Coordinates of C-alpha atoms in Angstrom, one line a residue:
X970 CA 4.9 33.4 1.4
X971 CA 4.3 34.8 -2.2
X972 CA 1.8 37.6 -2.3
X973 CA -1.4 35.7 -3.4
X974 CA -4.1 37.9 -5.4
X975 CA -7.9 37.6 -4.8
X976 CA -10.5 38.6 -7.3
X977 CA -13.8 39.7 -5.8
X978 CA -16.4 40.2 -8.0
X979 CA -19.3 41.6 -5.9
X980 CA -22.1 43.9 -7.4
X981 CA -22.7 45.3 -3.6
X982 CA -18.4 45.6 -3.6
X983 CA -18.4 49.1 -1.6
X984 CA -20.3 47.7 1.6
X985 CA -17.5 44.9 1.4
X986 CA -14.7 47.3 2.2
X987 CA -14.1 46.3 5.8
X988 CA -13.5 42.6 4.6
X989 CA -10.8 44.2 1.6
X990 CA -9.2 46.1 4.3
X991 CA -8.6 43.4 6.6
X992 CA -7.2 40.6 3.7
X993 CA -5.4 43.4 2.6
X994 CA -3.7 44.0 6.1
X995 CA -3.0 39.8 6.5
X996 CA -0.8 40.3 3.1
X997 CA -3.7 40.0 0.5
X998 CA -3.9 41.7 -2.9
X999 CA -7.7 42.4 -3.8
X1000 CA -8.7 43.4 -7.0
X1001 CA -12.3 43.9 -7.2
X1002 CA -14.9 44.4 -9.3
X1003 CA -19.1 44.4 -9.6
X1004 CA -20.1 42.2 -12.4
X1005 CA -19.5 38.9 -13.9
X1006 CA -18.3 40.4 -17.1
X1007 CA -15.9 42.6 -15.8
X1008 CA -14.7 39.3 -13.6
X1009 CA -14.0 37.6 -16.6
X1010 CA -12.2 40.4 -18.1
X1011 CA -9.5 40.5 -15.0
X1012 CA -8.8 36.8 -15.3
X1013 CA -8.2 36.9 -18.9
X1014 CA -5.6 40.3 -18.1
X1015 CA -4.4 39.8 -14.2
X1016 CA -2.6 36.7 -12.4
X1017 CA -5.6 35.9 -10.1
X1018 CA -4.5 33.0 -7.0
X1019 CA -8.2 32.7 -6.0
X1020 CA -11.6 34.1 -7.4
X1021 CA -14.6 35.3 -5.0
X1022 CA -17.6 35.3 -7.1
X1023 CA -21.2 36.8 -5.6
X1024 CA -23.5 34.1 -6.4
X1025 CA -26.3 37.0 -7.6
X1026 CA -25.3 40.1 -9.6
X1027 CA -27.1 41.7 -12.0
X1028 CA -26.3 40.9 -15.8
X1029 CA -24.2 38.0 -15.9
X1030 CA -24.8 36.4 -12.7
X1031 CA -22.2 34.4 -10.8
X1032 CA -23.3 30.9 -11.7
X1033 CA -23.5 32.4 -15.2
X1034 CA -19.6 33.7 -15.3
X1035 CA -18.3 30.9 -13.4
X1036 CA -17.8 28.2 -16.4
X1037 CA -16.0 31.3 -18.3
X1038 CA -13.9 32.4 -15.7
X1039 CA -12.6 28.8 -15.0
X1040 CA -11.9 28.9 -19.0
X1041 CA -9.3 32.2 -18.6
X1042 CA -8.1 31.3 -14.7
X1043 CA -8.1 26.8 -14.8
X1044 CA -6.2 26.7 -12.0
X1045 CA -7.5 29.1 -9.2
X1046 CA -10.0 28.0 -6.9
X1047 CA -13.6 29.9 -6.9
X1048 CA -15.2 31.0 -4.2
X1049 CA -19.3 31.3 -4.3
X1050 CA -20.4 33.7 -2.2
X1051 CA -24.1 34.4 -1.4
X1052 CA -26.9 35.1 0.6
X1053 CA -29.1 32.2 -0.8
X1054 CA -28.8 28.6 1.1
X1055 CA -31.0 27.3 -1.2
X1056 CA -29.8 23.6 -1.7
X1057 CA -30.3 23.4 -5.2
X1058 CA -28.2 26.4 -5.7
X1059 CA -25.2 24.9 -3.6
X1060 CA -25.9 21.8 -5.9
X1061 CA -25.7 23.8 -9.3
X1062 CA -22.5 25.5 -8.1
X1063 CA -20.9 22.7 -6.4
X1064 CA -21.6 20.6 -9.9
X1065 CA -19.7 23.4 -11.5
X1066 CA -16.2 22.7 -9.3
X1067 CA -16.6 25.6 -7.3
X1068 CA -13.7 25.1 -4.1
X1069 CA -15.9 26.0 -1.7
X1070 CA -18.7 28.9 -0.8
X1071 CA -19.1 31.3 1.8
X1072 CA -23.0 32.9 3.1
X1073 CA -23.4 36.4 3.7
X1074 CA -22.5 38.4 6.1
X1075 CA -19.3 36.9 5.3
X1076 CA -17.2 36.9 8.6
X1077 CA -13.5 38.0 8.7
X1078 CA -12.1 34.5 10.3
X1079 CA -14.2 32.0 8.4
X1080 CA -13.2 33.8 4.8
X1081 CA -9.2 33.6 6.5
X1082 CA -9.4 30.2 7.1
X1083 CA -11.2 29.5 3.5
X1084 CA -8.2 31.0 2.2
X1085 CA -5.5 29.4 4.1
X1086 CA -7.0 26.2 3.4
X1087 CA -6.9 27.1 -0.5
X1088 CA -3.6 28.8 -1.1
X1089 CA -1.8 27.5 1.7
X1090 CA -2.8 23.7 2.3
X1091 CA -0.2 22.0 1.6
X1092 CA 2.9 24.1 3.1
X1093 CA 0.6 23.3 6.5
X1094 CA -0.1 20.0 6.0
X1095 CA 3.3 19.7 4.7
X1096 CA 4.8 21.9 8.2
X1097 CA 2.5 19.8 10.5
X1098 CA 3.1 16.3 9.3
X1099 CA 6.8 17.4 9.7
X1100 CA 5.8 18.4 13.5
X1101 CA 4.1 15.5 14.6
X1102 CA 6.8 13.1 13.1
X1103 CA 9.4 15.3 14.9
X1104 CA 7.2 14.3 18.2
X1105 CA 7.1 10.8 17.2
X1106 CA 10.6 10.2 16.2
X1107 CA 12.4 9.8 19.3
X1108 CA 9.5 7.3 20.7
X1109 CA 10.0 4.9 17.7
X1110 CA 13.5 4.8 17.9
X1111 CA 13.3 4.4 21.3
X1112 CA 10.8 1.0 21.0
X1113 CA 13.0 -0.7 18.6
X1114 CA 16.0 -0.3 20.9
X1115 CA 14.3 -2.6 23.5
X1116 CA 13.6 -6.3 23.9
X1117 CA 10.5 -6.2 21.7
X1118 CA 7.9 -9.4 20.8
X1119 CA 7.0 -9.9 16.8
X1120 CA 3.8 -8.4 17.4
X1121 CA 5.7 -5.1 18.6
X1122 CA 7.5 -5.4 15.8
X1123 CA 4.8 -5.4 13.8
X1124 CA 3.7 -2.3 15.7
X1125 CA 6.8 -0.6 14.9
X1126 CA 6.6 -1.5 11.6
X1127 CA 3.0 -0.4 11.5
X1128 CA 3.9 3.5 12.8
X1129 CA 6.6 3.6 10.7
X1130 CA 4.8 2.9 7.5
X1131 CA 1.9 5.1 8.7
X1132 CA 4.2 8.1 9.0
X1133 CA 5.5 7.1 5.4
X1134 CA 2.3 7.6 3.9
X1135 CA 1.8 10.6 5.6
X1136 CA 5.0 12.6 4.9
X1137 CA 4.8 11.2 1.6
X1138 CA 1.0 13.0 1.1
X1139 CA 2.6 16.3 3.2
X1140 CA 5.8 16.4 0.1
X1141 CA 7.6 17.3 3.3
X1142 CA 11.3 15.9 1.5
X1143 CA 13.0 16.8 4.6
X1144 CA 11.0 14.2 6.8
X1145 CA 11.0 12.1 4.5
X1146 CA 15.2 12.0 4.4
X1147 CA 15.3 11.6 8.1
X1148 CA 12.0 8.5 8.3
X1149 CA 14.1 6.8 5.3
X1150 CA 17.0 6.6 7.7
X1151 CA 14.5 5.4 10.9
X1152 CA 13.5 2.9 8.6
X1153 CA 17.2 1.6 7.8
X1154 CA 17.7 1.4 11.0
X1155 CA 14.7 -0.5 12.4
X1156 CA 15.4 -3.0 9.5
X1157 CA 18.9 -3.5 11.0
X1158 CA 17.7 -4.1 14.6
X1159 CA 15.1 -6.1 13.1
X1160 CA 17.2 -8.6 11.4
X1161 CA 19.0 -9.1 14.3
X1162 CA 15.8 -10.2 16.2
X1163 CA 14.3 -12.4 13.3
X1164 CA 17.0 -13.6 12.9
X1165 CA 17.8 -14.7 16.2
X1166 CA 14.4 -16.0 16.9
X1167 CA 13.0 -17.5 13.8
X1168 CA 14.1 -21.3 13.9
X1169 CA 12.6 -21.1 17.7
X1170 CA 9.3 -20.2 15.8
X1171 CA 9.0 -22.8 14.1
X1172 CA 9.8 -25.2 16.6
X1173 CA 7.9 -23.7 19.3
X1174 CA 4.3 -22.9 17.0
X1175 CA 1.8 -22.9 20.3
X1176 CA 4.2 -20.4 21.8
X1177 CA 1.8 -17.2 22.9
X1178 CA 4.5 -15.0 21.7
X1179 CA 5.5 -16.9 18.3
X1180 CA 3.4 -14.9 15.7
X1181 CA 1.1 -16.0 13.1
X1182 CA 3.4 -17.2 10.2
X1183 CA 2.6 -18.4 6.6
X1184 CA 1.7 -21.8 7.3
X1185 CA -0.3 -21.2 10.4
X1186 CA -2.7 -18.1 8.8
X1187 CA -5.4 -20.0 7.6
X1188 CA -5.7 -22.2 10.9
X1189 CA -5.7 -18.8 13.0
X1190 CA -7.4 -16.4 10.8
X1191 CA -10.0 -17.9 8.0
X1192 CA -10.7 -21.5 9.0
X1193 CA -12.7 -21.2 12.8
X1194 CA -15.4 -18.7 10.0
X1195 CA -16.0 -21.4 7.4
X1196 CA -18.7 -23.5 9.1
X1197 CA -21.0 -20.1 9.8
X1198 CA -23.9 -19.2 7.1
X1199 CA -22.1 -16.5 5.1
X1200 CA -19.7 -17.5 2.3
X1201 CA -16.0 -16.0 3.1
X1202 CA -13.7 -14.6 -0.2
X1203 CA -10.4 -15.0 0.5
X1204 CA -8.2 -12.9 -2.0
X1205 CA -4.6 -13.3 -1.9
X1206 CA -2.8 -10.5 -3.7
X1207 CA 0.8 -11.8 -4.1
X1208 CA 3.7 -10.2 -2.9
X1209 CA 1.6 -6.8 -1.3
X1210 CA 3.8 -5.0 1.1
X1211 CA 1.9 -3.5 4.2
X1212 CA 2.3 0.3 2.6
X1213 CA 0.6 -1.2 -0.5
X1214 CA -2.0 -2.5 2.0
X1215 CA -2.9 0.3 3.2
X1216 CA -3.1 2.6 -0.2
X1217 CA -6.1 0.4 -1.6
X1218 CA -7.5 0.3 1.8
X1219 CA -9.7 3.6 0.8
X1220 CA -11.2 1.6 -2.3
X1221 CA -12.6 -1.1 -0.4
X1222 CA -14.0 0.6 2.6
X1223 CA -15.9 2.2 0.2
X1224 CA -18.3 -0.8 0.4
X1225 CA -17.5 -2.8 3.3
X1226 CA -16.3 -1.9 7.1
X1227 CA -13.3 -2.6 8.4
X1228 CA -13.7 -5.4 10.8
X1229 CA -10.3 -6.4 11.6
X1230 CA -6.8 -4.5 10.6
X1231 CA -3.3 -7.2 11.8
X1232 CA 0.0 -8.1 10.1
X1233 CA 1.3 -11.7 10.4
X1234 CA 4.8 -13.4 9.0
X1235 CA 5.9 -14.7 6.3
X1236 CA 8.3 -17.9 6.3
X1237 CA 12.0 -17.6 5.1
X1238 CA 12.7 -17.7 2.1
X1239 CA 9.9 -14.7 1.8
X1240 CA 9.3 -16.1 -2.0
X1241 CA 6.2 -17.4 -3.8
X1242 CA 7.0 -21.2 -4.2
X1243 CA 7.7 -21.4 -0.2
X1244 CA 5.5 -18.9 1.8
X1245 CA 2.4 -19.5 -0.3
X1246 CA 2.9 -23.7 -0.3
X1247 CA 3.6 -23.1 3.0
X1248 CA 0.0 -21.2 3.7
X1249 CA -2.5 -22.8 1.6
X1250 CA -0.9 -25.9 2.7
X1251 CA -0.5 -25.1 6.7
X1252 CA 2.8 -26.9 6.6
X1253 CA 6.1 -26.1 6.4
X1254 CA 8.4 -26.3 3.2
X1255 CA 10.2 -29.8 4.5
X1256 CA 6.7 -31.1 5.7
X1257 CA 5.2 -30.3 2.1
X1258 CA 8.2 -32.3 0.6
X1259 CA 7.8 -35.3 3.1
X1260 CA 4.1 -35.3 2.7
X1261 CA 3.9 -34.1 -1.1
X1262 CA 6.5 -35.5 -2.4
X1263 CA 5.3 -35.7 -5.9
X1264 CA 4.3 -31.7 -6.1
X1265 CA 6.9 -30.0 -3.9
X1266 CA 9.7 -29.1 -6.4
X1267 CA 12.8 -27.9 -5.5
X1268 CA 14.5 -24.4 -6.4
X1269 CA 16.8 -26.3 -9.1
X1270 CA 13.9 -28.2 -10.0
X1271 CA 12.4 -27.8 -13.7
X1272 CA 8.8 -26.4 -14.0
X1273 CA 6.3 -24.3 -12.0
X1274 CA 7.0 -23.8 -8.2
X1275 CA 3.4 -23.2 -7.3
X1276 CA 1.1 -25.4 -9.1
X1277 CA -0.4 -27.4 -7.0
X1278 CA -1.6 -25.0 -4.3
X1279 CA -5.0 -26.2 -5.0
X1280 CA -4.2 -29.9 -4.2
X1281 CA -2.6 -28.5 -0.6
X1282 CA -5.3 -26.5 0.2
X1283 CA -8.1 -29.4 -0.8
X1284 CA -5.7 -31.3 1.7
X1285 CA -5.8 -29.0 4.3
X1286 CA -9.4 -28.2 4.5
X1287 CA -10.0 -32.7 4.3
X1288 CA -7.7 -32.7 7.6
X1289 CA -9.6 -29.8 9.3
X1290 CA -13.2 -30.3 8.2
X1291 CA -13.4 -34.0 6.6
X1292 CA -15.1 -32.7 3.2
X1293 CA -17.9 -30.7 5.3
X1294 CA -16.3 -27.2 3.7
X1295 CA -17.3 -27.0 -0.1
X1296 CA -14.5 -24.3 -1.3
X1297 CA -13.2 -23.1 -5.3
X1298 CA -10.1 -21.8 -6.2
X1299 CA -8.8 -19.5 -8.7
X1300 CA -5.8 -18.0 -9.8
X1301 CA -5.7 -14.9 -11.7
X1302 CA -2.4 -14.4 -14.1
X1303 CA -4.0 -11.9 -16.8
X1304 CA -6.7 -9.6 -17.4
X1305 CA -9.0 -11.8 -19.3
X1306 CA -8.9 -14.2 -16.5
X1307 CA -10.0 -11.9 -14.4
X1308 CA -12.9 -10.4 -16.2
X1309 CA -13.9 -14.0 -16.2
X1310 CA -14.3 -14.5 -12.7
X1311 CA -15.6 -11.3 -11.9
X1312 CA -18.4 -11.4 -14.6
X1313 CA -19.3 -14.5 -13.1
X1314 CA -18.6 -14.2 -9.0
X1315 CA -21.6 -14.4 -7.9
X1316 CA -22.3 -18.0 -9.2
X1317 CA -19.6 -18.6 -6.1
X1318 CA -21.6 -17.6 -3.6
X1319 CA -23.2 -21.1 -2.6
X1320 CA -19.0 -22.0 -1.3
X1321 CA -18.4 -21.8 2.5
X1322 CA -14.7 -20.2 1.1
X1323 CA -13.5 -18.7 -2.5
X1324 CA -10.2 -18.6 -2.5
X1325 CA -8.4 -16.5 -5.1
X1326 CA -4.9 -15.5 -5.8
X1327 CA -4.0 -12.4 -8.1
X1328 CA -0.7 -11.9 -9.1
X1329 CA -0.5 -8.9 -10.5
X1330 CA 1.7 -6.6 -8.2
X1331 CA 4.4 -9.4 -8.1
X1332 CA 4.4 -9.5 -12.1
X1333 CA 4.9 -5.9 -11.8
X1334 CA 7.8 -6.2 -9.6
X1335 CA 9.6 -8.1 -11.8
X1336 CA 8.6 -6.5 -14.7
X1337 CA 9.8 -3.3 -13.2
X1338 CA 13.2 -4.8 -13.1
X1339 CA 13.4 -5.5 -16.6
X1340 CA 11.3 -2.7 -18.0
X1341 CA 12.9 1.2 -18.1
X1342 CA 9.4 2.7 -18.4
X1343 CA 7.9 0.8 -15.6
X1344 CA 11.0 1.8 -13.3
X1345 CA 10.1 5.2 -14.4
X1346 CA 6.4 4.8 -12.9
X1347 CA 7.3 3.0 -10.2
X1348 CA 10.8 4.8 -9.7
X1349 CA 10.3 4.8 -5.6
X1350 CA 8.2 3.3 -2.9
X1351 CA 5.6 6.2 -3.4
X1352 CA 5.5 5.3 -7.2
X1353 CA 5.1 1.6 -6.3
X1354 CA 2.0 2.8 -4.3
X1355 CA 0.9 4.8 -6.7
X1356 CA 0.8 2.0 -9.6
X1357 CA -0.5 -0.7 -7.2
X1358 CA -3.4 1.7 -6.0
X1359 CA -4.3 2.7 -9.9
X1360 CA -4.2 -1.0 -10.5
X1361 CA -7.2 -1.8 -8.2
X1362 CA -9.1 0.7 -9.3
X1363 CA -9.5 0.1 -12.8
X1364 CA -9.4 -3.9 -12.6
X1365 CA -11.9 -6.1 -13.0
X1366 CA -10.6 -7.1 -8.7
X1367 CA -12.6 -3.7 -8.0
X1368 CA -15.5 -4.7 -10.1
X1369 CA -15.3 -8.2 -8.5
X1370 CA -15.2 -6.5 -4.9
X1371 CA -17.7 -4.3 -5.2
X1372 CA -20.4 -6.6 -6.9
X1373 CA -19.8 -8.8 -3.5
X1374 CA -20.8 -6.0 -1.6
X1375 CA -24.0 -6.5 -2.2
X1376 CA -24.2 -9.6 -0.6
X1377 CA -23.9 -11.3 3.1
X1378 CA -20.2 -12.0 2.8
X1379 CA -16.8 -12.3 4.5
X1380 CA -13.8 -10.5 2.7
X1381 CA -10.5 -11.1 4.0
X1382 CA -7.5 -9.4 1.9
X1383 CA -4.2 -10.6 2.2
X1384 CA -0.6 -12.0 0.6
X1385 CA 2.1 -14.3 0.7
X1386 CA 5.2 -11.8 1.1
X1387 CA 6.1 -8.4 0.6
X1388 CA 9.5 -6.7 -1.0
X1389 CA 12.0 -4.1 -0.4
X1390 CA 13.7 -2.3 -2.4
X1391 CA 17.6 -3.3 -3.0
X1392 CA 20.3 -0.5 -2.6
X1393 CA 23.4 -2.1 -0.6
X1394 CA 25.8 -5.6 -3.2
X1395 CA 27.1 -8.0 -1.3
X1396 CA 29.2 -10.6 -2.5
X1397 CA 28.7 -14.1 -2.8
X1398 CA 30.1 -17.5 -4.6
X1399 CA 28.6 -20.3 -4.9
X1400 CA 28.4 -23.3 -7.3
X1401 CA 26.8 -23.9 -11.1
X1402 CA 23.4 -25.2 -9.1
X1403 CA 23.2 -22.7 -6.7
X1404 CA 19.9 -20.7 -7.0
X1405 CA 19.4 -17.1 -9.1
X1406 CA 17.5 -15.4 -6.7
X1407 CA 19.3 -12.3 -5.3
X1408 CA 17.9 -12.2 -1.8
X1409 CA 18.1 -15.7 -1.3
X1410 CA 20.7 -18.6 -2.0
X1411 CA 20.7 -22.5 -1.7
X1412 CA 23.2 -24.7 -2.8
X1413 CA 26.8 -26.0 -1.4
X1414 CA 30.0 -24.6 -0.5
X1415 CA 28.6 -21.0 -0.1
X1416 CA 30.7 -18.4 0.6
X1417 CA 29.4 -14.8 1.7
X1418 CA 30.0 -12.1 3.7
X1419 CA 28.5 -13.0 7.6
X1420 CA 27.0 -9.5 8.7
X1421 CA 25.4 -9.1 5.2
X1422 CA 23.0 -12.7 5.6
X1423 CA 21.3 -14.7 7.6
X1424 CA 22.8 -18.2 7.5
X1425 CA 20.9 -21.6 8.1
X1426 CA 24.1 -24.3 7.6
X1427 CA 21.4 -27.2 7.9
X1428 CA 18.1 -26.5 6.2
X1429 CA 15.9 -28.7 8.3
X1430 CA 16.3 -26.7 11.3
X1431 CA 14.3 -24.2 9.0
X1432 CA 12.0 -26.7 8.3
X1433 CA 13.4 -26.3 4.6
X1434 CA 14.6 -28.9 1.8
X1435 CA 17.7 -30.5 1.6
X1436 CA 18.5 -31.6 -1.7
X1437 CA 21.8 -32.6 -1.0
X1438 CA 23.9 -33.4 2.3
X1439 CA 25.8 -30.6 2.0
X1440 CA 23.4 -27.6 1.3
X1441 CA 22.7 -24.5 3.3
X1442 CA 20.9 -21.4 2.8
X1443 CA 21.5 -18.2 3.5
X1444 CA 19.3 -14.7 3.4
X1445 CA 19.8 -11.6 2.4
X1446 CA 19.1 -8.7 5.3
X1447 CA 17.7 -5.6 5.0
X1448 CA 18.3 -3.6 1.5
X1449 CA 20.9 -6.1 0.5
X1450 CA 21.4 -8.2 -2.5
X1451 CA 23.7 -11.5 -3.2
X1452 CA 25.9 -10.9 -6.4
X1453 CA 28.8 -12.9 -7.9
X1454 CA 32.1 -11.6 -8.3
X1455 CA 31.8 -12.5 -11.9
X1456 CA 29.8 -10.1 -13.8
X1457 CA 29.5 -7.9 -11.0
X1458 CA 29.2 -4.5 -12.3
X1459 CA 26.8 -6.0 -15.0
X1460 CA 24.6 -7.3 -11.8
X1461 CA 24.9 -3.8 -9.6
X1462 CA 23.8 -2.1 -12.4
X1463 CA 20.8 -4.2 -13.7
X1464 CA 19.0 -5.0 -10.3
X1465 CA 19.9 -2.0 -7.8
X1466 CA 16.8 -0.2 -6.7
X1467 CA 14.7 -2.4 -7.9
X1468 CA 12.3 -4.0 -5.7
X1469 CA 13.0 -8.1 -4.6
X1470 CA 11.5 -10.6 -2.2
X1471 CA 12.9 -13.7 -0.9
X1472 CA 15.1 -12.1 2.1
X1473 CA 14.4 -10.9 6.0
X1474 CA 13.3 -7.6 6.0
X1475 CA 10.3 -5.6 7.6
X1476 CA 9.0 -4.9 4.2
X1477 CA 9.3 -8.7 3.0
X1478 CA 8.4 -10.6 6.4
X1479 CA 5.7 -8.5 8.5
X1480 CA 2.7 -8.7 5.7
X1481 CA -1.0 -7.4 6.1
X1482 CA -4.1 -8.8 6.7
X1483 CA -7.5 -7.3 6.5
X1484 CA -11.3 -8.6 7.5
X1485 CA -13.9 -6.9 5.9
X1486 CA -17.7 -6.7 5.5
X1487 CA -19.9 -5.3 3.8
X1488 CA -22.0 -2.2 4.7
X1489 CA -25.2 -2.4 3.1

């Protein structure tokens, strides 16, 4: 550790010596002096790491200097130290950013620790994240080597992504190499068990162990609430990945308690047009078409995918509640939308459900794609988070949320799918009509490589469309993406590490859910 140097300014400096001595012998250096002036003076001159700054000197007192010697020293912390616990003294110097404050008799292991936590903070968070992950490590891998259920899954997937966030918060680079690779693995094992089990999902719906999927969420989770006196606000953020989840979390626990923290699954293909059909509809892709046939549209079909989610959910509610439910629905595409709504949300609160759908962070996902200086600021996962988190708080969602807060409500926050970001090509050929997506194909004659994808030869086992007699489908797994041999440099260069949806991957299939209300 780098020698760090403490100023003490202390107009009583000589009874301190004791306390000098001892920082001195844990490594210290201690300059000191016995006025605010002369404090000033050494900031402006010496490299000071942390400033302790008697609250009451005579002269230029401490609350007097402080302002001036944040001016010369901006970036080391200030300690007030006094003998007065006055609270409007603690207010005036905590108002002025002091880092913390010490009373007299200052004792030799409280001003230790006030320093460790200053100087040293993040090499021990950084050290001890590493530790407890180290602990933790063996146990993970250990769960997903066994004959796990979906919601284990999602309980692996649930540690691993807590364990994400907290290396990522510690900088520990090191962990974070080695949970990367945990993660790689987990998604491998993973696919093997989604894949293996999904079509018996779908058949098998009542099944104790088949896990709340797309088109069974609102049947499970939001629909036995509606008929109580409070209005429930469902908001839909498309494409949120559980990490993302759990980044805003902090904003809206601000006004409203957790009630009620679970992950469910998204339907295959983990893409807008089928998993959010699919839940506002409570049906399956192939039941939309054979029920709908006049709004499901096809991947080859011209037009919007997803606009009549409305109509299915109207549909949905008739079947379940016979018109006794009065609901609205809104989609947000744009920021003037959403200023809209949120200036005038509270006019909704005479609706048993609001439903609304935001779709920023999937616009961002793609945009990122396309857009250098969005890759830039959203070069990682962590930068993904970051964006997504700075989004919420400074959109007119936030505004919206916390307005509601004020109010006898439900709040349940939630998506449609998540994404992962893309490292590993593999090829694939297909015809003219086959679809673009890169996670994802439908069409005839496909060829691919097996162990990259998972393959559903007929469609309706999947409970999917089948435009013609010969189509399949087939999914990308893990990190992987479907490219042509054609072009295929062109295609590795343009789309690697950026981040997709439409495949079977923890990040794209197990997706959060939250139930909140308020705390006033």
């Amino acid at each position: 550790m780098a020698e760090i140097t403490i100023l003490w300014a202390d107009d009583e400096i000589e009874l301190l010596k004791p306390q000098i001595l001892y920082l001195e012998n844990k490594g210290y250096k201690v300059i000191s002096v016995t006025n605010g002036q002369d404090s000033i003076q050494k900031c402006a001159e010496e490299n000071v790491d942390v400033v302790f700054l008697d609250e009451h000197m005579p002269g230029l007192s401490g609350l007097e200097a402080l302002p001036r010697i944040k001016s010369k020293a901006p970036e080391a912390p200030i300690v007030m130290i006094t003998k007065n616990e006055e609270e409007n003294i603690m207010e005036e110097a905590i108002g002025q950013q002091i880092s913390d404050y010490l009373i007299k008799p200052v004792k030799n292991k409280q001003m230790l620790l006030t320093l460790k936590r200053l100087t040293d903070n993040k090499r021990l968070v950084s050290e001890k994240a590493g530790a407890n992950y180290q602990k933790e490590f063996q146990k993970i891998f250990m769960r997903f080597q066994e004959k796990l259920t979906p919601q284990q899954w999602a309980d692996v997937y649930n540690d691993l992504v807590y364990w994400e966030l907290e290396l990522d918060n510690s900088g520990n680079e090191e962990m974070q190499e080695i949970l990367e690779n945990q993660k790689q693995e987990a998604n491998t094992e993973f696919c093997k068990f989604a894949g293996n089990n999904y079509i018996n999902w779908l058949d098998n719906e009542d099944d104790e162990e088949t896990p709340v999927m797309s088109h069974t969420l609102l049947e499970n989770k939001v629909l036995p609430h509606l008929i109580a006196s409070k209005p429930t606000f469902f908001i839909l953020i498309d494409n949120l990945r559980l990490d993302q989840f759990k980044t805003i979390l902090p904003i809206l626990t601000q006004y409203y308690n957790l009630r009620e923290e679970s992950q469910w699954y998204s339907i295959l293909p983990t893409a807008t047009q089928y998993s959010r059909n699919s839940l506002f509809s409570g049906l399956l892709p192939s039941e939309i078409e054979d029920e709908f046939p006049n709004y499901w549209r096809n991947d080859d079909d011209e037009g919007g995918k997803n606009l009549y989610e409305e109509h299915f959910l109207d549909a949905l509610l008739d079947r379940t509640f016979h018109d006794e439910v009065k609901y609205e629905y809104h989609k947000i595409t744009n920021f003037n939308s959403g200023k809209k709504l949120e200036e005038n949300i509270l006019n909704s609160l005479d609706n048993h459900l609001v439903v609304i759908v935001y779709n920023f962070v999937d616009l961002l996902s793609h945009a990122r794609t396309d857009t250098e200086v969005l890759k830039e600021l959203a070069y990682d996962e962590s930068g993904y988070r970051s964006i997504t988190h700075s989004w919420l708080q400074h959109s007119p969602l936030h505004t919206m949320i916390e307005k509601l807060a004020d109010h006898d409500i439900n709040l349940c926050i939630t998506t449609d799918h998540g994404s992962i970001r893309v490292k590993t090509p593999s090829k694939c050929i297909g015809d003219r009509n086959t679809t673009t997506n890169i996670r994802y194909k439908t069409g005839k004659n496909l060829s691919y490589v097996e162990k990259d994808v998972l393959a559903v030869e007929d469609p309706y086992q999947a409970f999917l469309p089948k435009p013609s007699v010969s189509s399949s489908f087939i999914f990308a797994k893990d990190d992987r993406y479907l490219v042509y041999p054609n072009n295929y440099n062109y295609f590795v260069k343009h789309f690697n590490d950026t981040f997709q949806h439409g495949g079977l991957s923890l990040e794209e299939m197990i997706v959060p859910f939250g139930w909140l209300t308020p705390k006033k």
